[in-house]
Coordinates of C-alpha atoms in Angstrom, one line a residue:
M670 CA 16.3 -10.0 12.0
A671 CA 14.5 -10.3 15.4
S672 CA 16.0 -7.5 17.4
E673 CA 14.7 -4.8 19.8
D674 CA 17.1 -2.0 18.5
Q675 CA 15.3 1.3 19.2
E676 CA 15.4 4.2 16.3
I677 CA 14.7 8.0 16.8
P678 CA 11.2 8.7 17.4
E679 CA 9.1 8.6 14.2
S680 CA 7.2 11.5 15.5
E681 CA 10.1 13.9 15.3
K682 CA 10.8 13.2 11.7
T683 CA 9.3 14.8 8.7
P684 CA 6.6 12.5 6.6
V685 CA 7.3 11.7 3.3
T686 CA 4.4 10.6 1.1
V687 CA 5.8 8.8 -2.1
V688 CA 3.4 9.4 -4.9
T689 CA 3.4 6.8 -7.8
G690 CA 0.9 6.1 -10.5
F691 CA 0.9 5.1 -14.2
L692 CA 0.9 7.6 -17.0
G693 CA -2.3 9.8 -17.2
A694 CA -3.4 8.9 -13.7
G695 CA -3.4 12.6 -12.5
K696 CA -0.2 12.9 -10.3
T697 CA 0.9 16.1 -12.4
T698 CA -2.8 17.5 -11.4
L699 CA -2.4 16.7 -7.8
V700 CA 0.8 18.3 -7.6
N701 CA -0.4 21.5 -9.0
Y702 CA -3.8 21.2 -6.5
I703 CA -1.1 21.1 -3.7
L704 CA 0.8 23.7 -4.9
R705 CA -1.5 26.1 -6.0
E706 CA -5.2 25.6 -4.5
Q707 CA -4.9 24.5 -1.2
N708 CA -4.0 26.3 1.8
D709 CA -4.1 24.1 4.8
W710 CA -0.7 22.2 4.4
R711 CA 2.5 23.5 3.9
I712 CA 4.1 20.9 1.7
C713 CA 7.6 20.5 0.0
I714 CA 7.0 18.4 -3.4
I715 CA 10.0 16.7 -4.6
E716 CA 10.0 16.1 -8.5
N717 CA 12.3 13.6 -10.0
E718 CA 14.0 14.5 -13.2
F719 CA 11.5 13.1 -15.3
G720 CA 8.7 14.9 -13.9
E721 CA 6.7 18.0 -15.6
V722 CA 4.9 20.3 -13.3
N723 CA 3.0 23.1 -15.2
I724 CA 3.9 26.1 -13.0
D725 CA 3.6 29.8 -14.1
E726 CA 6.8 31.3 -15.3
G727 CA 6.5 34.4 -13.4
L728 CA 6.9 32.7 -10.2
V729 CA 10.2 33.2 -8.1
Q730 CA 12.9 30.5 -8.5
E731 CA 16.1 30.0 -6.7
N732 CA 18.7 27.3 -6.5
I733 CA 19.4 25.6 -3.3
A734 CA 23.0 23.9 -2.5
A735 CA 22.1 20.5 -4.3
K736 CA 21.4 22.7 -7.3
E737 CA 17.7 21.8 -7.7
D738 CA 15.2 24.4 -9.1
V739 CA 12.9 25.4 -6.3
V740 CA 9.8 27.1 -7.0
S741 CA 8.0 29.0 -3.8
M742 CA 4.4 29.5 -3.7
D743 CA 2.3 31.9 -1.8
N744 CA 0.5 29.2 0.1
G745 CA 3.8 28.2 2.0
C746 CA 4.5 25.3 -0.3
V747 CA 7.5 24.6 -2.5
C748 CA 8.4 22.8 -5.4
C749 CA 11.9 21.1 -6.0
S750 CA 13.1 19.4 -9.2
V751 CA 15.5 17.0 -8.4
R752 CA 18.2 16.7 -11.2
G753 CA 20.9 15.2 -9.1
D754 CA 21.3 12.7 -6.3
L755 CA 18.1 12.4 -4.3
V756 CA 20.4 12.0 -1.2
R757 CA 22.2 15.1 -1.6
A758 CA 18.8 16.9 -2.3
L759 CA 17.3 15.4 1.0
N760 CA 20.3 16.5 3.0
G761 CA 20.2 19.9 1.5
M762 CA 16.5 20.4 2.6
I763 CA 17.3 19.5 6.1
P764 CA 17.6 23.0 7.4
R765 CA 14.2 23.9 6.2
R766 CA 12.5 20.6 6.5
K767 CA 10.6 21.9 10.0
D768 CA 9.0 24.6 7.8
F769 CA 6.8 22.1 6.2
H770 CA 4.0 19.8 7.5
A771 CA 5.1 17.1 5.0
V772 CA 7.2 16.0 1.8
V773 CA 5.4 14.5 -1.1
L774 CA 7.7 12.5 -3.5
E775 CA 6.5 12.2 -7.0
T776 CA 8.1 9.2 -8.6
T777 CA 7.0 9.9 -12.3
G778 CA 8.1 7.3 -14.7
L779 CA 9.2 4.9 -11.8
A780 CA 7.2 1.6 -11.6
D781 CA 8.9 0.3 -8.8
P782 CA 9.2 2.6 -5.6
A783 CA 11.6 0.4 -4.0
P784 CA 14.8 2.3 -4.9
I785 CA 13.1 5.5 -3.3
I786 CA 12.4 3.8 -0.1
S787 CA 15.7 2.4 0.2
T788 CA 17.2 5.8 -0.2
F789 CA 15.8 6.7 3.3
N790 CA 17.6 3.9 4.8
S791 CA 21.0 4.6 3.0
D792 CA 21.8 7.7 4.7
A793 CA 22.0 8.3 8.6
M794 CA 21.4 12.3 8.2
I795 CA 18.0 11.2 6.0
Q796 CA 17.1 8.6 8.6
D797 CA 17.1 11.0 11.5
N798 CA 15.1 13.7 9.8
F799 CA 12.6 12.0 7.3
R800 CA 10.5 8.8 7.6
I801 CA 8.4 7.1 4.5
D802 CA 4.6 7.8 5.7
A803 CA 2.8 6.1 2.8
V804 CA 3.2 5.2 -0.9
V805 CA 0.3 6.5 -2.5
C806 CA -0.9 5.3 -5.8
L807 CA -3.2 7.4 -8.2
V808 CA -5.0 5.2 -10.8
D809 CA -6.9 6.6 -13.9
S810 CA -10.2 4.7 -13.3
K811 CA -11.3 5.0 -17.0
N812 CA -8.3 3.5 -18.6
V813 CA -6.3 1.4 -15.9
I814 CA -8.1 -1.8 -16.5
S815 CA -6.4 -2.2 -19.9
H816 CA -3.3 -1.5 -18.5
L817 CA -3.6 -4.0 -15.7
H818 CA -4.7 -6.7 -18.4
E819 CA -1.8 -5.7 -20.8
V820 CA 0.3 -9.1 -21.2
K821 CA 4.2 -8.1 -21.2
A822 CA 6.8 -9.9 -23.2
D823 CA 8.8 -12.6 -21.6
D824 CA 6.8 -12.7 -18.4
A825 CA 7.9 -9.1 -17.5
V826 CA 6.4 -7.3 -14.7
N827 CA 3.3 -5.0 -15.4
E828 CA 4.0 -1.7 -14.2
A829 CA 0.4 -0.8 -13.4
V830 CA 0.0 -3.8 -11.5
Q831 CA 3.3 -3.3 -9.6
Q832 CA 2.5 0.3 -8.6
I833 CA -0.8 -0.9 -7.1
A834 CA 0.7 -3.8 -5.3
F835 CA 3.2 -1.4 -3.4
A836 CA 0.6 0.9 -2.3
D837 CA -0.6 1.9 1.3
R838 CA -3.2 4.2 -0.1
I839 CA -4.8 3.9 -3.7
V840 CA -6.5 6.9 -5.3
L841 CA -9.1 6.0 -7.7
N842 CA -9.3 9.2 -9.9
K843 CA -11.4 10.7 -12.6
L844 CA -14.7 8.7 -11.3
D845 CA -16.6 11.2 -13.5
L846 CA -15.6 9.1 -16.5
V847 CA -17.0 5.7 -15.3
S848 CA -20.3 4.2 -14.4
K849 CA -21.1 2.8 -11.0
E850 CA -20.7 -0.9 -12.7
E851 CA -17.3 0.2 -14.0
L852 CA -16.1 1.6 -10.6
A853 CA -17.2 -1.6 -8.9
A854 CA -15.4 -3.8 -11.3
L855 CA -12.3 -1.9 -10.8
K856 CA -12.3 -2.0 -7.0
E857 CA -12.6 -5.8 -7.1
E858 CA -9.8 -5.9 -9.6
V859 CA -7.6 -3.4 -7.5
L860 CA -8.5 -5.4 -4.2
S861 CA -7.6 -8.8 -6.1
I862 CA -4.0 -7.4 -6.3
N863 CA -3.8 -5.3 -3.0
H864 CA -6.1 -6.2 -0.4
T865 CA -4.5 -4.0 2.6
A866 CA -4.3 -0.8 0.8
Q867 CA -6.9 2.1 1.7
I868 CA -8.9 3.0 -1.4
I869 CA -9.7 6.8 -2.1
E870 CA -12.4 7.8 -4.6
T871 CA -12.0 11.2 -6.3
E872 CA -12.4 13.4 -9.6
R873 CA -9.7 15.6 -10.9
S874 CA -7.0 14.9 -8.6
R875 CA -8.7 16.5 -5.6
V876 CA -7.8 14.6 -2.9
D877 CA -8.6 15.4 0.9
L878 CA -5.0 15.8 1.7
G879 CA -5.6 14.8 5.3
L880 CA -6.4 11.0 3.8
I881 CA -2.8 10.8 2.4
L882 CA -0.5 13.0 4.4
N883 CA 0.7 11.9 7.9
Q884 CA -0.8 8.8 7.8
M885 CA 1.9 6.6 9.5
A886 CA 0.6 3.8 6.8
F887 CA 4.1 2.8 6.4
S888 CA 5.2 2.0 9.7
L889 CA 5.9 -1.0 11.9
E890 CA 2.9 0.1 14.1
K891 CA 0.5 0.5 11.2
T892 CA 1.4 -3.2 10.8
L893 CA -1.0 -4.0 13.7
E894 CA -3.8 -2.9 11.4
I895 CA -3.7 -6.1 8.9
D896 CA -7.3 -6.7 7.3
P897 CA -9.0 -9.6 9.1
A898 CA -10.7 -10.6 5.9
L899 CA -7.6 -11.1 4.3
L900 CA -6.5 -13.4 7.1
D901 CA -9.6 -15.9 6.7
D902 CA -8.3 -19.3 6.2
D903 CA -10.3 -20.3 3.4
E904 CA -8.8 -22.4 0.7
D905 CA -12.0 -22.0 -1.9
D906 CA -11.7 -19.2 -3.9
E907 CA -15.1 -19.4 -5.7
P908 CA -18.1 -17.8 -4.3
E909 CA -20.6 -19.3 -2.4
E910 CA -23.7 -21.1 -3.9
C911 CA -27.0 -19.4 -3.0
T912 CA -29.5 -22.1 -1.8
D913 CA -32.2 -19.8 -1.5
E914 CA -35.3 -20.9 -3.9
S915 CA -37.1 -17.6 -3.9
C916 CA -33.7 -15.7 -4.7
T917 CA -33.8 -13.6 -8.0
I918 CA -30.2 -12.5 -7.8
D919 CA -28.1 -13.0 -10.9
H920 CA -24.7 -14.1 -9.0
D921 CA -22.8 -13.8 -12.0
H922 CA -23.2 -10.0 -12.0
G923 CA -24.5 -9.3 -8.6
H924 CA -27.8 -7.7 -9.7
D925 CA -31.4 -8.3 -8.8
H926 CA -33.3 -8.7 -12.2
D927 CA -36.8 -8.5 -10.5
H928 CA -36.8 -4.7 -10.7
A929 CA -40.6 -4.9 -10.6
S930 CA -40.9 -6.2 -7.0
G931 CA -38.9 -3.5 -5.8
H932 CA -38.3 -5.0 -2.3
D933 CA -36.1 -3.6 0.2
Q934 CA -35.3 -7.3 1.1
G935 CA -34.3 -8.4 -2.0
H936 CA -31.9 -5.3 -2.2
E937 CA -30.4 -6.2 1.2
H938 CA -30.2 -10.1 -0.3
A939 CA -28.0 -8.7 -3.0
H940 CA -26.0 -6.8 -1.3
D941 CA -25.3 -9.7 1.1
H942 CA -24.3 -11.9 -1.6
A943 CA -22.3 -9.3 -3.4
E944 CA -20.3 -8.9 -0.3
K945 CA -19.4 -12.5 0.2
K946 CA -18.7 -12.8 -3.5
V947 CA -16.3 -9.8 -3.4
K948 CA -14.7 -10.9 -0.1
R949 CA -13.8 -14.4 -2.0
R950 CA -12.8 -12.7 -5.3
R951 CA -10.4 -10.3 -3.5
K952 CA -8.2 -13.2 -2.6
K953 CA -7.9 -14.5 -6.0
K954 CA -4.6 -14.2 -8.1
H955 CA -4.7 -11.7 -10.8
D956 CA -5.1 -13.6 -13.8
L957 CA -2.5 -12.2 -16.0
S958 CA -0.1 -10.2 -13.7
Q959 CA 0.1 -13.3 -10.9
V960 CA 0.0 -10.7 -8.4
S961 CA -2.0 -11.5 -5.1
S962 CA -2.1 -10.6 -1.5
V963 CA -1.6 -13.5 0.9
G964 CA -2.4 -13.3 4.5
L965 CA -1.8 -16.1 7.0
T966 CA -2.4 -16.6 10.7
F967 CA -0.5 -18.9 13.3
P968 CA -1.6 -19.5 16.7
G969 CA 1.3 -19.8 19.3
N970 CA 5.0 -18.6 19.1
F971 CA 7.5 -18.9 16.5
D972 CA 11.0 -20.1 16.8
V973 CA 13.4 -17.2 16.5
P974 CA 16.0 -18.8 14.5
K975 CA 13.9 -20.9 12.4
F976 CA 11.8 -17.7 11.6
N977 CA 14.9 -15.8 10.8
M978 CA 16.2 -18.4 8.7
F979 CA 13.0 -19.0 6.8
M980 CA 12.3 -15.2 6.0
S981 CA 16.0 -14.6 4.9
T982 CA 15.9 -17.5 2.6
L983 CA 12.6 -16.5 1.0
L984 CA 13.2 -12.9 0.3
Q985 CA 16.5 -13.7 -1.0
A986 CA 14.8 -16.2 -3.4
K987 CA 11.9 -14.1 -4.4
A988 CA 13.3 -10.4 -3.7
A989 CA 12.1 -9.3 -6.9
D990 CA 8.6 -10.8 -6.8
M991 CA 8.2 -10.0 -3.1
Y992 CA 6.7 -6.4 -3.2
R993 CA 5.4 -5.8 0.4
S994 CA 5.3 -7.8 3.5
K995 CA 4.4 -7.3 6.9
G996 CA 3.5 -8.9 10.2
V997 CA 2.5 -9.1 13.7
L998 CA 4.7 -11.9 15.7
S999 CA 4.8 -13.7 18.7
F1000 CA 8.1 -15.4 19.5
E1001 CA 9.1 -18.4 21.9
G1002 CA 11.4 -16.8 24.9
Q1003 CA 10.5 -13.2 24.3
G1004 CA 7.8 -12.7 27.2
N1005 CA 5.0 -10.5 26.3
T1006 CA 6.7 -8.5 23.5
K1007 CA 4.8 -8.2 20.5
F1008 CA 7.0 -7.9 17.6
V1009 CA 6.0 -6.3 14.1
F1010 CA 7.7 -6.2 10.7
Q1011 CA 7.5 -4.1 7.4
G1012 CA 9.3 -5.5 4.1
V1013 CA 10.0 -3.9 0.8
H1014 CA 11.6 -6.7 -1.4
E1015 CA 14.3 -8.0 0.7
T1016 CA 14.8 -5.3 3.1
I1017 CA 12.8 -5.7 6.5
N1018 CA 12.4 -3.2 9.4
F1019 CA 11.7 -5.0 12.6
G1020 CA 11.0 -4.1 16.0
P1021 CA 8.9 -4.4 19.3
A1022 CA 5.4 -2.9 18.9
A1023 CA 4.5 -0.3 21.4
K1024 CA 2.1 -2.3 23.3
P1025 CA 2.9 -5.9 24.1
W1026 CA 0.9 -9.0 24.4
G1027 CA -1.8 -8.9 26.9
D1028 CA -1.8 -11.5 29.9
D1029 CA -5.2 -12.9 28.6
E1030 CA -4.4 -12.2 24.8
E1031 CA -4.2 -15.1 22.5
R1032 CA -0.8 -15.3 20.9
V1033 CA -1.6 -15.3 17.0
S1034 CA 0.8 -14.1 14.5
K1035 CA -0.3 -12.5 11.3
I1036 CA 1.7 -12.1 8.3
V1037 CA 0.8 -10.6 4.8
F1038 CA 2.5 -10.8 1.7
I1039 CA 2.0 -8.8 -1.5
G1040 CA 3.8 -10.0 -4.7
R1041 CA 3.9 -11.9 -7.7
K1042 CA 3.8 -15.6 -8.3
L1043 CA 3.2 -16.2 -4.4
N1044 CA 2.4 -19.9 -3.5
R1045 CA -0.1 -19.8 -0.5
Q1046 CA 0.3 -23.3 0.6
E1047 CA 4.4 -23.0 0.4
L1048 CA 4.3 -20.2 2.5
K1049 CA 2.0 -21.4 5.1
L1050 CA 4.0 -24.9 5.4
G1051 CA 7.4 -23.2 5.6
L1052 CA 6.1 -20.9 8.4
S1053 CA 4.2 -23.5 10.0
E1054 CA 7.6 -25.5 10.5
C1055 CA 8.8 -22.3 12.3
L1056 CA 6.8 -22.6 15.0
A1057 CA 7.9 -23.4 18.4
A1058 CA 7.1 -27.0 19.9
P1059 CA 4.3 -26.4 22.7
A1060 CA 5.6 -26.3 26.1
G1061 CA 5.8 -30.2 27.3
S1062 CA 5.6 -31.7 24.0
A1063 CA 8.2 -34.6 22.9

């Protein structure tokens, strides 16, 4: 796992945004917006065979070598409906890939984007020409809570939860249909599943494409931007108890019931407490899905063989439940080289960071796991045993 093999520069590859989301989230509306209403980006949208894009019948259609139907738009975008093998379709697009700023791959009906992601690592030509840029999950803000709380038979995976867990960007759509209170509860729910994804709010799938395209969110270097709040080593998941005797905040709901006072100080007090409470709750497990984000920090250096063995064993044992993993690492005997990794299920991409550890920089490794049935204490103990012995110790 620990190696320094260099790949073709990511900047020379066409970025691919993988779009997922539960039924009714607004993916088709987003696709139509990209194809017909925006003029700033030239994009190739790839629809899987289950996708449905309502495009005017009068538009020109043609076939490419892979026998996919291609619809060309006046704004320079195209839509390709994949009816065969995705690898063949992508290879057929290579001659035209530089005509586009980005590729958007809609995974309609696919709860787990891992098979799509693995496709980009299965073919040398695809690896040389394309890169996964981000996994974007569209969320129906009005109805997603009921989907997240749905109990599946025989402990099966909840698809709506899984999609959020995989995401690098989470688009909360249809905000015009929910109240401020409902939105706040939804954010808390989403962050309890995936604390590292950036949340984007919108209506009618009108997303600023600059927030979801060419983000480098699914990359080794972006691993360095691990959320510090997730890495707080706080084992207590309960909110802090307020000891202010003059406080009028209902801490169960985060509201100030003393409306008559209208003091700004009271509002600020409520905001401060709400912030504390949300940060604590974000680290809780999702009660029904058992999906959570676990962040850990380790001062010092890891031992390369021990770390590799631990991660290999962990990912083999929990391949189905370990949705995403990423980390920034310091290894014994590797000088100032800073390592980063990004994983999907049991597949890990590993390499050196662009910038090494500074001479005066504290060596602190940071690791995040997002998955189902994760045991924080077991992960922490197992990784602690992978640390190299301090210099001069017996």
